[in-house]
Amino acid sequence: AIRNLLIDRIEFDPIEKVRYSAVEALGLYGMTNPKCRSVLLWAVRYDKSPLVRAAAPNALV
């Protein structure tokens, strides 16, 4: 499923823009099930990119 691919990109892709785009896509499509929410919360706190960390809270709402 698309959701699982996006989650995988957020967790493992080395390219900042790919992780950012995956975060944006989860937020855009309203995929706020518990796994999505968990990954987005992780990204807010722990992603190495300030761009991704800044995008993740917006994807949660």
Short mmCIF file of C-alpha atoms in Angstrom, two decimals:
data_model
loop_
_atom_site.label_atom_id
_atom_site.label_comp_id
_atom_site.label_asym_id
_atom_site.label_seq_id
_atom_site.Cartn_x
_atom_site.Cartn_y
_atom_site.Cartn_z
CA ALA A 1 0.00 0.00 0.00
CA ILE A 2 1.05 3.58 -0.59
CA ARG A 3 0.96 4.34 3.12
CA ASN A 4 3.57 1.68 3.85
CA LEU A 5 5.85 2.96 1.10
CA LEU A 6 5.64 6.51 2.45
CA ILE A 7 6.37 5.31 5.98
CA ASP A 8 9.37 3.39 4.69
CA ARG A 9 10.71 6.49 2.93
CA ILE A 10 10.35 8.59 6.10
CA GLU A 11 12.16 6.02 8.20
CA PHE A 12 14.95 4.93 5.87
CA ASP A 13 15.57 7.20 2.89
CA PRO A 14 18.92 9.01 3.10
CA ILE A 15 17.71 11.91 0.95
CA GLU A 16 16.16 14.80 2.88
CA LYS A 17 13.83 15.87 0.06
CA VAL A 18 12.42 12.34 -0.28
CA ARG A 19 11.67 12.15 3.47
CA TYR A 20 10.15 15.65 3.35
CA SER A 21 7.93 14.71 0.39
CA ALA A 22 6.79 11.52 2.13
CA VAL A 23 5.86 13.51 5.25
CA GLU A 24 3.93 16.00 3.11
CA ALA A 25 2.12 13.19 1.29
CA LEU A 26 1.02 11.52 4.53
CA GLY A 27 -0.37 14.84 5.71
CA LEU A 28 -2.00 15.66 2.38
CA TYR A 29 -3.86 12.37 2.18
CA GLY A 30 -4.90 12.43 5.82
CA MET A 31 -3.28 9.12 6.63
CA THR A 32 -3.44 9.50 10.38
CA ASN A 33 -3.77 5.91 11.51
CA PRO A 34 -1.68 4.94 14.57
CA LYS A 35 1.37 3.82 12.55
CA CYS A 36 1.40 7.01 10.47
CA ARG A 37 0.99 9.12 13.56
CA SER A 38 3.83 7.27 15.29
CA VAL A 39 6.21 7.77 12.36
CA LEU A 40 5.33 11.45 12.06
CA LEU A 41 5.88 11.98 15.78
CA TRP A 42 9.25 10.26 15.45
CA ALA A 43 10.13 12.57 12.55
CA VAL A 44 9.21 15.65 14.60
CA ARG A 45 11.69 14.70 17.30
CA TYR A 46 14.44 12.69 15.68
CA ASP A 47 14.82 13.25 11.95
CA LYS A 48 18.25 14.69 11.21
CA SER A 49 16.80 17.29 8.84
CA PRO A 50 15.30 20.53 10.17
CA LEU A 51 13.13 20.65 7.03
CA VAL A 52 11.57 17.26 7.78
CA ARG A 53 11.18 18.05 11.50
CA ALA A 54 9.37 21.28 10.58
CA ALA A 55 7.03 19.57 8.09
CA ALA A 56 5.98 16.70 10.34
CA PRO A 57 3.79 18.69 12.80
CA ASN A 58 1.81 20.12 9.88
CA ALA A 59 1.20 16.61 8.58
CA LEU A 60 -0.27 15.59 11.93
CA VAL A 61 -3.15 18.09 11.76
#
